[in-house]
Tab-separated table of C-alpha atoms in Angstrom:
chain	number	residue	atom	x	y	z
A	1	MET	CA	85.240	128.134	115.011
A	2	ARG	CA	82.772	130.741	113.621
A	3	ASP	CA	81.795	128.981	110.347
A	4	LEU	CA	83.040	126.893	107.398
A	5	GLU	CA	84.797	129.940	105.711
A	6	GLU	CA	86.981	130.100	109.113
A	7	LEU	CA	87.454	126.558	109.180
A	8	LYS	CA	88.913	126.543	105.305
A	9	LEU	CA	91.165	129.512	106.320
A	10	ARG	CA	92.648	127.744	109.124
A	11	VAL	CA	93.129	124.120	107.261
A	12	ARG	CA	94.904	126.237	104.810
A	13	ALA	CA	97.295	127.750	106.739
A	14	PHE	CA	97.662	124.262	108.837
A	15	VAL	CA	98.854	122.781	105.663
A	16	ALA	CA	101.065	125.711	104.442
A	17	GLU	CA	102.947	125.547	107.411
A	18	ARG	CA	103.692	121.823	107.069
A	19	ASP	CA	104.432	121.983	103.251
A	20	TRP	CA	101.804	119.707	102.815
A	21	ASP	CA	100.433	121.223	99.531
A	22	ARG	CA	102.406	118.823	97.706
A	23	PHE	CA	100.496	115.753	98.822
A	24	HIS	CA	97.182	117.538	98.359
A	25	SER	CA	95.875	116.885	94.874
A	26	PRO	CA	92.697	116.260	94.425
A	27	LYS	CA	92.843	113.145	94.018
A	28	ASN	CA	94.725	112.189	96.719
A	29	LEU	CA	92.086	114.244	98.743
A	30	ALA	CA	89.403	112.347	97.518
A	31	MET	CA	90.910	109.296	98.870
A	32	ALA	CA	91.762	110.463	101.877
A	33	LEU	CA	88.262	111.903	102.505
A	34	SER	CA	86.821	108.041	101.726
A	35	VAL	CA	89.424	106.555	104.009
A	36	GLU	CA	88.074	108.927	106.870
A	37	ALA	CA	84.663	107.953	106.190
A	38	SER	CA	85.376	104.126	106.394
A	39	GLU	CA	86.965	104.947	109.743
A	40	LEU	CA	83.457	106.265	110.531
A	41	VAL	CA	81.635	103.336	109.413
A	42	GLU	CA	84.130	100.876	111.291
A	43	LEU	CA	82.769	102.497	114.634
A	44	PHE	CA	79.213	101.159	113.519
A	45	GLN	CA	80.312	97.920	111.505
A	46	TRP	CA	79.319	95.352	114.274
A	47	LEU	CA	76.179	97.318	115.862
A	48	THR	CA	72.713	96.872	115.314
A	49	GLU	CA	70.954	99.698	114.025
A	50	ASP	CA	69.497	100.281	117.692
A	51	GLN	CA	72.661	100.238	119.422
A	52	SER	CA	74.063	102.921	116.849
A	53	ALA	CA	71.321	105.294	118.069
A	54	ALA	CA	72.250	104.905	121.755
A	55	LEU	CA	76.070	105.504	121.374
A	56	ASP	CA	78.027	105.671	125.204
A	57	SER	CA	79.819	108.868	125.415
A	58	ALA	CA	83.354	107.223	124.826
A	59	ARG	CA	82.509	106.092	121.514
A	60	CYS	CA	80.120	109.212	121.023
A	61	ALA	CA	83.334	111.035	121.288
A	62	ARG	CA	85.374	108.963	118.724
A	63	VAL	CA	82.855	109.260	116.183
A	64	ALA	CA	82.761	112.836	116.828
A	65	ASP	CA	86.341	112.769	115.847
A	66	GLU	CA	86.155	110.764	112.657
A	67	LEU	CA	83.108	113.410	111.518
A	68	ALA	CA	85.887	116.316	112.025
A	69	ASP	CA	88.450	114.239	110.037
A	70	VAL	CA	86.070	114.010	106.936
A	71	LEU	CA	84.911	117.458	107.444
A	72	TRP	CA	88.422	118.577	107.421
A	73	PHE	CA	89.191	116.742	103.936
A	74	LEU	CA	85.860	117.831	102.646
A	75	VAL	CA	86.815	121.254	103.429
A	76	ARG	CA	90.376	121.156	101.982
A	77	LEU	CA	89.388	119.351	98.684
A	78	SER	CA	86.777	122.069	98.140
A	79	ASP	CA	88.858	124.937	98.759
A	80	ARG	CA	91.195	123.266	96.259
A	81	LEU	CA	88.730	123.199	93.669
A	82	ASP	CA	87.139	126.487	94.696
A	83	VAL	CA	83.944	124.972	95.286
A	84	ASP	CA	81.678	126.813	97.543
A	85	LEU	CA	80.483	124.052	99.808
A	86	LEU	CA	77.047	125.655	100.746
A	87	GLU	CA	76.327	126.765	97.303
A	88	ALA	CA	76.852	123.310	96.206
A	89	ALA	CA	74.216	122.235	99.211
A	90	GLU	CA	71.917	124.711	98.175
A	91	ARG	CA	71.753	123.160	94.547
A	92	LYS	CA	71.525	119.947	96.005
A	93	LEU	CA	68.581	120.221	98.127
A	94	ALA	CA	66.761	121.906	95.021
A	95	ALA	CA	67.579	118.910	92.885
A	96	ASN	CA	66.711	116.294	95.656
A	97	ALA	CA	63.286	118.194	96.042
A	98	ARG	CA	62.489	117.620	92.498
A	99	LYS	CA	63.766	114.233	92.417
A	100	TYR	CA	62.061	112.695	95.535
A	101	PRO	CA	58.612	114.625	95.737
A	102	ALA	CA	57.136	114.535	99.424
A	103	ASP	CA	54.142	113.531	98.472
A	104	LEU	CA	55.101	110.668	96.538
A	105	VAL	CA	57.744	109.548	98.744
A	106	ARG	CA	56.117	109.456	101.984
A	107	GLY	CA	54.998	106.110	103.541
A	108	ARG	CA	56.652	104.013	101.148
A	109	ALA	CA	58.301	100.861	102.642
A	110	ARG	CA	61.308	101.089	101.030
A	111	LYS	CA	63.447	104.320	100.193
A	112	TYR	CA	63.995	104.403	96.744
A	113	ASP	CA	62.661	101.647	94.970
A	114	GLU	CA	59.173	101.882	94.455
A	115	TYR	CA	57.821	105.124	92.714
B	1	MET	CA	72.587	129.288	102.464
B	2	ARG	CA	73.854	131.133	105.189
B	3	ASP	CA	75.743	128.300	107.316
B	4	LEU	CA	75.992	124.724	108.669
B	5	GLU	CA	73.074	125.590	111.087
B	6	GLU	CA	70.986	126.367	108.405
B	7	LEU	CA	71.329	123.469	106.234
B	8	LYS	CA	71.174	121.534	109.105
B	9	LEU	CA	67.760	122.660	109.799
B	10	ARG	CA	66.775	122.244	106.003
B	11	VAL	CA	68.187	119.060	105.727
B	12	ARG	CA	66.011	117.918	109.001
B	13	ALA	CA	63.057	119.677	107.462
B	14	PHE	CA	63.484	117.455	104.199
B	15	VAL	CA	63.734	114.208	105.727
B	16	ALA	CA	60.702	114.600	108.022
B	17	GLU	CA	58.591	115.706	105.020
B	18	ARG	CA	59.302	112.510	103.378
B	19	ASP	CA	59.188	110.419	106.683
B	20	TRP	CA	62.837	108.902	105.957
B	21	ASP	CA	64.028	109.148	110.019
B	22	ARG	CA	62.946	105.842	110.207
B	23	PHE	CA	65.977	104.469	107.677
B	24	HIS	CA	68.340	107.181	109.286
B	25	SER	CA	70.117	105.192	112.002
B	26	PRO	CA	73.285	106.578	112.695
B	27	LYS	CA	74.593	103.109	111.207
B	28	ASN	CA	73.048	103.885	107.772
B	29	LEU	CA	73.918	107.086	107.526
B	30	ALA	CA	77.646	106.541	107.975
B	31	MET	CA	77.307	103.863	105.147
B	32	ALA	CA	75.473	106.215	102.900
B	33	LEU	CA	78.381	108.805	103.800
B	34	SER	CA	80.686	106.349	102.828
B	35	VAL	CA	79.186	105.311	99.633
B	36	GLU	CA	78.878	109.267	98.455
B	37	ALA	CA	82.558	109.612	99.132
B	38	SER	CA	83.347	106.719	97.029
B	39	GLU	CA	80.858	108.241	94.241
B	40	LEU	CA	83.571	111.236	94.740
B	41	VAL	CA	86.745	109.010	94.525
B	42	GLU	CA	85.197	107.523	91.166
B	43	LEU	CA	85.526	110.687	89.353
B	44	PHE	CA	89.381	110.864	90.108
B	45	GLN	CA	90.433	107.130	89.981
B	46	TRP	CA	91.708	106.678	86.457
B	47	LEU	CA	93.325	110.113	86.239
B	48	THR	CA	96.837	111.392	87.090
B	49	GLU	CA	97.016	113.737	90.046
B	50	ASP	CA	97.750	116.491	87.453
B	51	GLN	CA	94.977	115.578	85.691
B	52	SER	CA	92.754	115.827	89.045
B	53	ALA	CA	94.073	119.455	89.201
B	54	ALA	CA	92.940	120.593	86.110
B	55	LEU	CA	89.377	119.243	85.763
B	56	ASP	CA	87.338	120.960	82.879
B	57	SER	CA	84.026	122.752	84.312
B	58	ALA	CA	81.898	119.611	83.271
B	59	ARG	CA	83.795	117.349	85.627
B	60	CYS	CA	84.140	120.144	88.324
B	61	ALA	CA	80.477	120.399	88.585
B	62	ARG	CA	79.891	116.759	88.887
B	63	VAL	CA	82.638	116.841	91.756
B	64	ALA	CA	80.547	119.916	93.403
B	65	ASP	CA	77.815	117.899	93.505
B	66	GLU	CA	79.314	114.743	94.778
B	67	LEU	CA	80.528	117.014	97.464
B	68	ALA	CA	77.427	118.263	98.208
B	69	ASP	CA	76.259	114.734	98.758
B	70	VAL	CA	78.957	113.922	101.494
B	71	LEU	CA	78.113	117.218	103.171
B	72	TRP	CA	74.237	116.508	103.391
B	73	PHE	CA	74.857	113.454	105.397
B	74	LEU	CA	77.930	114.653	107.167
B	75	VAL	CA	75.413	117.074	108.547
B	76	ARG	CA	72.585	115.047	108.993
B	77	LEU	CA	74.386	112.277	110.967
B	78	SER	CA	76.027	114.928	113.091
B	79	ASP	CA	72.317	116.241	113.803
B	80	ARG	CA	71.395	112.516	114.554
B	81	LEU	CA	73.846	112.056	117.190
B	82	ASP	CA	73.702	115.950	118.297
B	83	VAL	CA	77.364	116.688	117.377
B	84	ASP	CA	78.440	120.078	116.760
B	85	LEU	CA	80.791	119.706	113.797
B	86	LEU	CA	82.446	123.244	114.091
B	87	GLU	CA	83.223	122.247	117.898
B	88	ALA	CA	84.572	118.770	116.725
B	89	ALA	CA	86.592	120.514	113.888
B	90	GLU	CA	88.122	123.156	116.621
B	91	ARG	CA	88.975	119.902	118.471
B	92	LYS	CA	90.304	118.276	115.831
B	93	LEU	CA	92.832	121.309	114.436
B	94	ALA	CA	94.502	121.383	118.074
B	95	ALA	CA	95.103	117.641	118.270
B	96	ASN	CA	96.612	117.576	115.059
B	97	ALA	CA	99.033	120.887	115.485
B	98	ARG	CA	100.409	118.715	118.606
B	99	LYS	CA	100.743	115.259	116.692
B	100	TYR	CA	102.196	116.824	113.654
B	101	PRO	CA	104.475	119.785	114.771
B	102	ALA	CA	105.070	122.117	112.024
B	103	ASP	CA	108.929	122.260	112.407
B	104	LEU	CA	109.488	118.703	112.474
B	105	VAL	CA	107.339	117.707	109.594
B	106	ARG	CA	108.244	120.442	107.133
B	107	GLY	CA	110.165	119.183	104.441
B	108	ARG	CA	109.692	115.738	105.024
B	109	ALA	CA	110.078	113.647	101.696
B	110	ARG	CA	107.173	111.679	102.824
B	111	LYS	CA	104.031	112.662	104.517
B	112	TYR	CA	103.865	111.151	107.968
B	113	ASP	CA	106.208	108.092	108.087
B	114	GLU	CA	109.850	109.470	109.155
B	115	TYR	CA	109.709	111.500	112.045
C	1	MET	CA	95.511	76.270	101.095
C	2	ARG	CA	94.237	74.704	98.067
C	3	ASP	CA	91.690	76.898	96.649
C	4	LEU	CA	88.467	79.498	97.070
C	5	GLU	CA	86.554	76.434	98.020
C	6	GLU	CA	89.018	75.422	100.962
C	7	LEU	CA	89.179	78.832	101.879
C	8	LYS	CA	85.175	79.259	101.960
C	9	LEU	CA	85.020	76.027	104.577
C	10	ARG	CA	87.814	77.413	106.488
C	11	VAL	CA	86.816	80.770	106.953
C	12	ARG	CA	82.980	79.345	107.996
C	13	ALA	CA	84.531	77.258	110.324
C	14	PHE	CA	86.581	79.647	111.897
C	15	VAL	CA	83.343	81.668	112.364
C	16	ALA	CA	81.329	79.005	113.610
C	17	GLU	CA	84.008	78.568	116.285
C	18	ARG	CA	83.786	82.068	117.652
C	19	ASP	CA	80.038	81.979	117.433
C	20	TRP	CA	80.394	85.055	115.250
C	21	ASP	CA	77.258	84.249	112.521
C	22	ARG	CA	74.911	86.476	114.407
C	23	PHE	CA	77.066	89.406	113.465
C	24	HIS	CA	77.583	88.269	109.967
C	25	SER	CA	74.333	89.883	108.307
C	26	PRO	CA	74.856	90.389	104.499
C	27	LYS	CA	74.642	93.963	105.344
C	28	ASN	CA	77.334	93.885	108.046
C	29	LEU	CA	79.598	91.713	105.932
C	30	ALA	CA	79.391	94.508	103.070
C	31	MET	CA	80.276	97.284	105.505
C	32	ALA	CA	83.326	95.579	106.526
C	33	LEU	CA	84.503	94.436	103.267
C	34	SER	CA	84.609	98.191	102.612
C	35	VAL	CA	86.307	99.098	105.437
C	36	GLU	CA	89.128	96.656	104.759
C	37	ALA	CA	89.139	97.884	101.160
C	38	SER	CA	89.798	101.400	102.692
C	39	GLU	CA	92.428	100.110	104.940
C	40	LEU	CA	94.121	98.767	101.556
C	41	VAL	CA	93.700	102.624	100.005
C	42	GLU	CA	95.169	104.159	103.112
C	43	LEU	CA	98.395	102.600	102.418
C	44	PHE	CA	98.916	104.254	99.237
C	45	GLN	CA	97.063	107.444	99.844
C	46	TRP	CA	99.924	109.693	99.806
C	47	LEU	CA	102.336	108.099	97.370
C	48	THR	CA	102.591	108.654	94.031
C	49	GLU	CA	101.673	106.293	91.164
C	50	ASP	CA	105.295	105.571	90.661
C	51	GLN	CA	105.717	104.864	94.267
C	52	SER	CA	102.816	102.790	94.708
C	53	ALA	CA	104.573	100.703	91.866
C	54	ALA	CA	107.888	100.098	93.971
C	55	LEU	CA	106.677	99.344	97.450
C	56	ASP	CA	109.499	98.314	99.868
C	57	SER	CA	109.043	94.702	101.303
C	58	ALA	CA	107.585	95.825	104.329
C	59	ARG	CA	104.971	97.766	103.051
C	60	CYS	CA	104.104	95.332	100.408
C	61	ALA	CA	103.430	92.780	103.488
C	62	ARG	CA	101.049	95.035	105.051
C	63	VAL	CA	99.414	95.651	101.317
C	64	ALA	CA	99.499	91.525	101.247
C	65	ASP	CA	97.642	91.501	104.525
C	66	GLU	CA	94.868	94.083	103.643
C	67	LEU	CA	94.411	92.237	100.412
C	68	ALA	CA	93.911	88.950	102.579
C	69	ASP	CA	91.257	90.974	105.013
C	70	VAL	CA	89.216	92.054	101.536
C	71	LEU	CA	89.308	88.282	100.499
C	72	TRP	CA	88.483	87.060	103.709
C	73	PHE	CA	84.883	89.250	103.858
C	74	LEU	CA	84.527	88.633	99.953
C	75	VAL	CA	84.518	84.642	100.725
C	76	ARG	CA	82.590	85.038	103.586
C	77	LEU	CA	79.938	87.320	102.131
C	78	SER	CA	79.972	84.920	98.970
C	79	ASP	CA	79.257	82.034	101.240
C	80	ARG	CA	76.537	83.707	103.125
C	81	LEU	CA	74.823	84.572	100.295
C	82	ASP	CA	75.385	81.211	98.388
C	83	VAL	CA	77.175	83.031	95.437
C	84	ASP	CA	79.630	81.475	93.590
C	85	LEU	CA	82.369	83.762	93.059
C	86	LEU	CA	84.501	82.101	90.148
C	87	GLU	CA	81.052	81.937	88.236
C	88	ALA	CA	80.117	85.320	89.036
C	89	ALA	CA	83.581	86.340	87.673
C	90	GLU	CA	83.154	84.398	84.648
C	91	ARG	CA	79.840	86.222	83.607
C	92	LYS	CA	81.164	89.607	84.446
C	93	LEU	CA	84.687	88.747	81.956
C	94	ALA	CA	81.925	88.433	79.447
C	95	ALA	CA	80.185	91.227	80.133
C	96	ASN	CA	83.018	93.422	80.297
C	97	ALA	CA	84.291	92.292	76.976
C	98	ARG	CA	81.202	93.378	75.241
C	99	LYS	CA	81.160	96.655	76.981
C	100	TYR	CA	84.784	97.485	76.338
C	101	PRO	CA	85.493	95.900	72.729
C	102	ALA	CA	89.298	95.833	72.617
C	103	ASP	CA	89.557	97.399	69.273
C	104	LEU	CA	87.632	100.298	70.333
C	105	VAL	CA	89.131	101.125	73.526
C	106	ARG	CA	92.677	100.320	72.656
C	107	GLY	CA	94.694	103.593	72.522
C	108	ARG	CA	92.133	105.936	73.687
C	109	ALA	CA	93.791	108.684	76.066
C	110	ARG	CA	91.381	108.355	78.934
C	111	LYS	CA	90.017	105.083	80.236
C	112	TYR	CA	86.322	105.466	79.815
C	113	ASP	CA	84.872	108.347	78.523
C	114	GLU	CA	85.699	108.655	74.789
C	115	TYR	CA	83.935	106.083	72.650
D	1	MET	CA	86.331	79.066	85.455
D	2	ARG	CA	88.580	76.542	87.260
D	3	ASP	CA	90.338	78.895	89.917
D	4	LEU	CA	92.009	82.056	90.948
D	5	GLU	CA	95.205	81.247	89.000
D	6	GLU	CA	92.922	81.041	85.740
D	7	LEU	CA	90.900	83.937	86.361
D	8	LYS	CA	94.361	85.916	87.253
D	9	LEU	CA	95.746	85.166	83.566
D	10	ARG	CA	92.279	85.830	82.064
D	11	VAL	CA	91.849	89.409	83.637
D	12	ARG	CA	95.557	89.898	82.563
D	13	ALA	CA	94.825	88.948	78.796
D	14	PHE	CA	91.684	91.243	79.022
D	15	VAL	CA	93.870	94.400	80.675
D	16	ALA	CA	96.498	93.668	77.895
D	17	GLU	CA	94.455	93.359	74.850
D	18	ARG	CA	92.913	97.050	75.838
D	19	ASP	CA	96.486	98.488	76.595
D	20	TRP	CA	94.896	99.379	80.077
D	21	ASP	CA	98.165	98.786	82.188
D	22	ARG	CA	99.333	102.245	81.952
D	23	PHE	CA	95.984	102.844	84.052
D	24	HIS	CA	96.719	100.391	86.445
D	25	SER	CA	99.209	101.642	89.070
D	26	PRO	CA	98.842	99.919	92.293
D	27	LYS	CA	97.375	103.178	93.688
D	28	ASN	CA	94.761	103.313	91.230
D	29	LEU	CA	93.874	99.878	91.512
D	30	ALA	CA	93.324	100.075	95.256
D	31	MET	CA	91.102	103.025	94.700
D	32	ALA	CA	88.927	101.056	91.938
D	33	LEU	CA	88.787	98.206	94.529
D	34	SER	CA	87.256	100.353	97.217
D	35	VAL	CA	84.814	102.197	94.672
D	36	GLU	CA	83.504	98.604	93.825
D	37	ALA	CA	83.347	97.888	97.297
D	38	SER	CA	80.959	100.854	97.989
D	39	GLU	CA	78.959	100.061	95.053
D	40	LEU	CA	78.308	96.841	97.004
D	41	VAL	CA	77.493	98.706	100.254
D	42	GLU	CA	74.910	100.692	98.297
D	43	LEU	CA	72.827	97.384	97.731
D	44	PHE	CA	72.410	97.197	101.541
D	45	GLN	CA	72.530	100.540	103.000
D	46	TRP	CA	68.772	101.122	103.329
D	47	LEU	CA	67.758	97.863	104.272
D	48	THR	CA	67.407	96.350	107.791
D	49	GLU	CA	70.205	93.371	108.441
D	50	ASP	CA	67.022	91.070	108.321
D	51	GLN	CA	66.303	92.077	104.705
D	52	SER	CA	69.732	91.869	103.847
D	53	ALA	CA	69.534	88.191	104.713
D	54	ALA	CA	66.357	87.520	102.309
D	55	LEU	CA	67.485	89.434	99.227
D	56	ASP	CA	65.244	88.699	96.014
D	57	SER	CA	66.487	86.999	93.035
D	58	ALA	CA	67.214	90.544	91.183
D	59	ARG	CA	68.940	91.863	93.932
D	60	CYS	CA	71.177	88.890	94.716
D	61	ALA	CA	72.146	88.985	91.223
D	62	ARG	CA	73.247	92.645	91.147
D	63	VAL	CA	75.270	91.749	94.339
D	64	ALA	CA	76.867	88.676	92.813
D	65	ASP	CA	77.691	91.372	89.832
D	66	GLU	CA	79.351	93.712	92.463
D	67	LEU	CA	81.108	90.817	94.239
D	68	ALA	CA	82.734	89.668	91.094
D	69	ASP	CA	83.873	93.324	90.407
D	70	VAL	CA	85.560	93.634	93.686
D	71	LEU	CA	87.559	89.954	92.972
D	72	TRP	CA	88.385	91.432	89.700
D	73	PHE	CA	90.108	94.432	90.861
D	74	LEU	CA	91.643	91.960	93.941
D	75	VAL	CA	93.132	89.527	91.586
D	76	ARG	CA	94.216	92.298	89.621
D	77	LEU	CA	96.256	94.211	92.208
D	78	SER	CA	97.578	91.017	93.635
D	79	ASP	CA	98.945	89.923	90.110
D	80	ARG	CA	100.390	93.525	89.698
D	81	LEU	CA	102.281	93.203	93.067
D	82	ASP	CA	103.061	89.781	92.851
D	83	VAL	CA	101.099	88.591	95.741
D	84	ASP	CA	99.678	85.172	96.135
D	85	LEU	CA	96.168	85.729	97.495
D	86	LEU	CA	95.479	82.346	98.971
D	87	GLU	CA	99.189	82.370	100.683
D	88	ALA	CA	98.009	85.612	102.353
D	89	ALA	CA	94.929	84.228	103.169
D	90	GLU	CA	96.672	81.316	105.002
D	91	ARG	CA	98.869	83.567	107.057
D	92	LYS	CA	96.069	85.986	107.907
D	93	LEU	CA	93.801	83.078	109.069
D	94	ALA	CA	96.500	81.924	111.453
D	95	ALA	CA	96.990	85.415	112.784
D	96	ASN	CA	93.224	85.828	113.604
D	97	ALA	CA	93.192	82.605	115.055
D	98	ARG	CA	95.811	84.063	117.495
D	99	LYS	CA	94.244	87.297	118.060
D	100	TYR	CA	90.789	86.124	118.444
D	101	PRO	CA	91.096	82.666	120.630
D	102	ALA	CA	87.922	80.949	120.272
D	103	ASP	CA	87.561	80.074	123.776
D	104	LEU	CA	87.894	83.912	124.900
D	105	VAL	CA	85.460	85.189	122.369
D	106	ARG	CA	82.936	83.079	122.248
D	107	GLY	CA	79.575	84.061	123.878
D	108	ARG	CA	80.585	87.555	124.099
D	109	ALA	CA	77.970	90.263	123.673
D	110	ARG	CA	79.872	92.441	121.532
D	111	LYS	CA	82.485	91.556	118.385
D	112	TYR	CA	85.877	92.710	119.538
D	113	ASP	CA	85.376	94.940	122.539
D	114	GLU	CA	85.429	93.114	125.837
D	115	TYR	CA	88.127	90.664	126.304
């Protein structure tokens, strides 16, 4: 797999071959994406933060699998709405740089609450 | 933004400049990803499926913004766990092709329940 | 089961007998609640709205099961934080009555956007 | 507020006065419930587990508010599908007692993985 563009085209073909476009309203795709995100959360919910940073290889493989599912629906929904994901990410990085200036945020005890 | 690799490096630098690594346990990042996925769902929840496929440009921009937030945490969590997202997506496409054979699935009235 | 109070006490006993309190930080319980909420969503995601209002009895039983799981963690988390759920619901109803005045909201084409 | 039954009737009246039944397909209500669950998660996502167990009163009030929102949609969806929440909870407690026998589970290092 070379890049997001190739993934988009392969997912699109996969869906067309199964005649699944009729299920893929943006509303349904957003739901499906959030369900996959929760399957990811489920793998971490009873672990401590330290345990979550030291997964054994079996659990890490399951995590990779869920990450792929999230990406699948993210790419599919973006394609359906004609959104360029990398452009959107670029805009977001710029917006976040303004919202969280490094010199103000750095060293705060909490993540967002205090400046 | 050229590709996922560049996004990964820029997100990594963004986080380092703010000293946010200490908040970014895989457990926390999975939670944050699912919260962003729900902010995406929120934009669709009271729309019909047809309305969700005909968004005006203001709402579509908000959707693109939420898609970028999901991608942000997806890339960040993958980096944290050393998972190659495109490789994982490739494996998943192959697994799904075996799980949902096009000739069996095509034309079924429901998506998954009936074969 | 008589009421929420009895459910709270029975869930508390269930958890104590298994020595599960050590897993039940409010953070973890909130994650678990959201995972159960997504398992509920999963049962609806590829249905149309009309289909979701005409479930067969097998699927309705699965939905009831997931609703019970959500309630379980809702009651557990409230107990852990010493929150009285019915009091909180009473306050919320009053707040929502102020936020969405019936005579302004009634008959609008969209749910929240237009007044 | 006396009990869940009273809450159900008051929520039902609240919705009827606003003519919101037409938005309340079970599918939409399940989505809304999961969105509220994520707003709850958001309040905990960057806290440690210890911090989540020692909330200040301002944050605890926000948590109570989100718990009430989850309960609102839980009661609404159950009403819409004619599910008795306390009966479903009773069945679930019995099923979980069989699934996680106290004498087998007690004292395990991980929550679910090892018996």
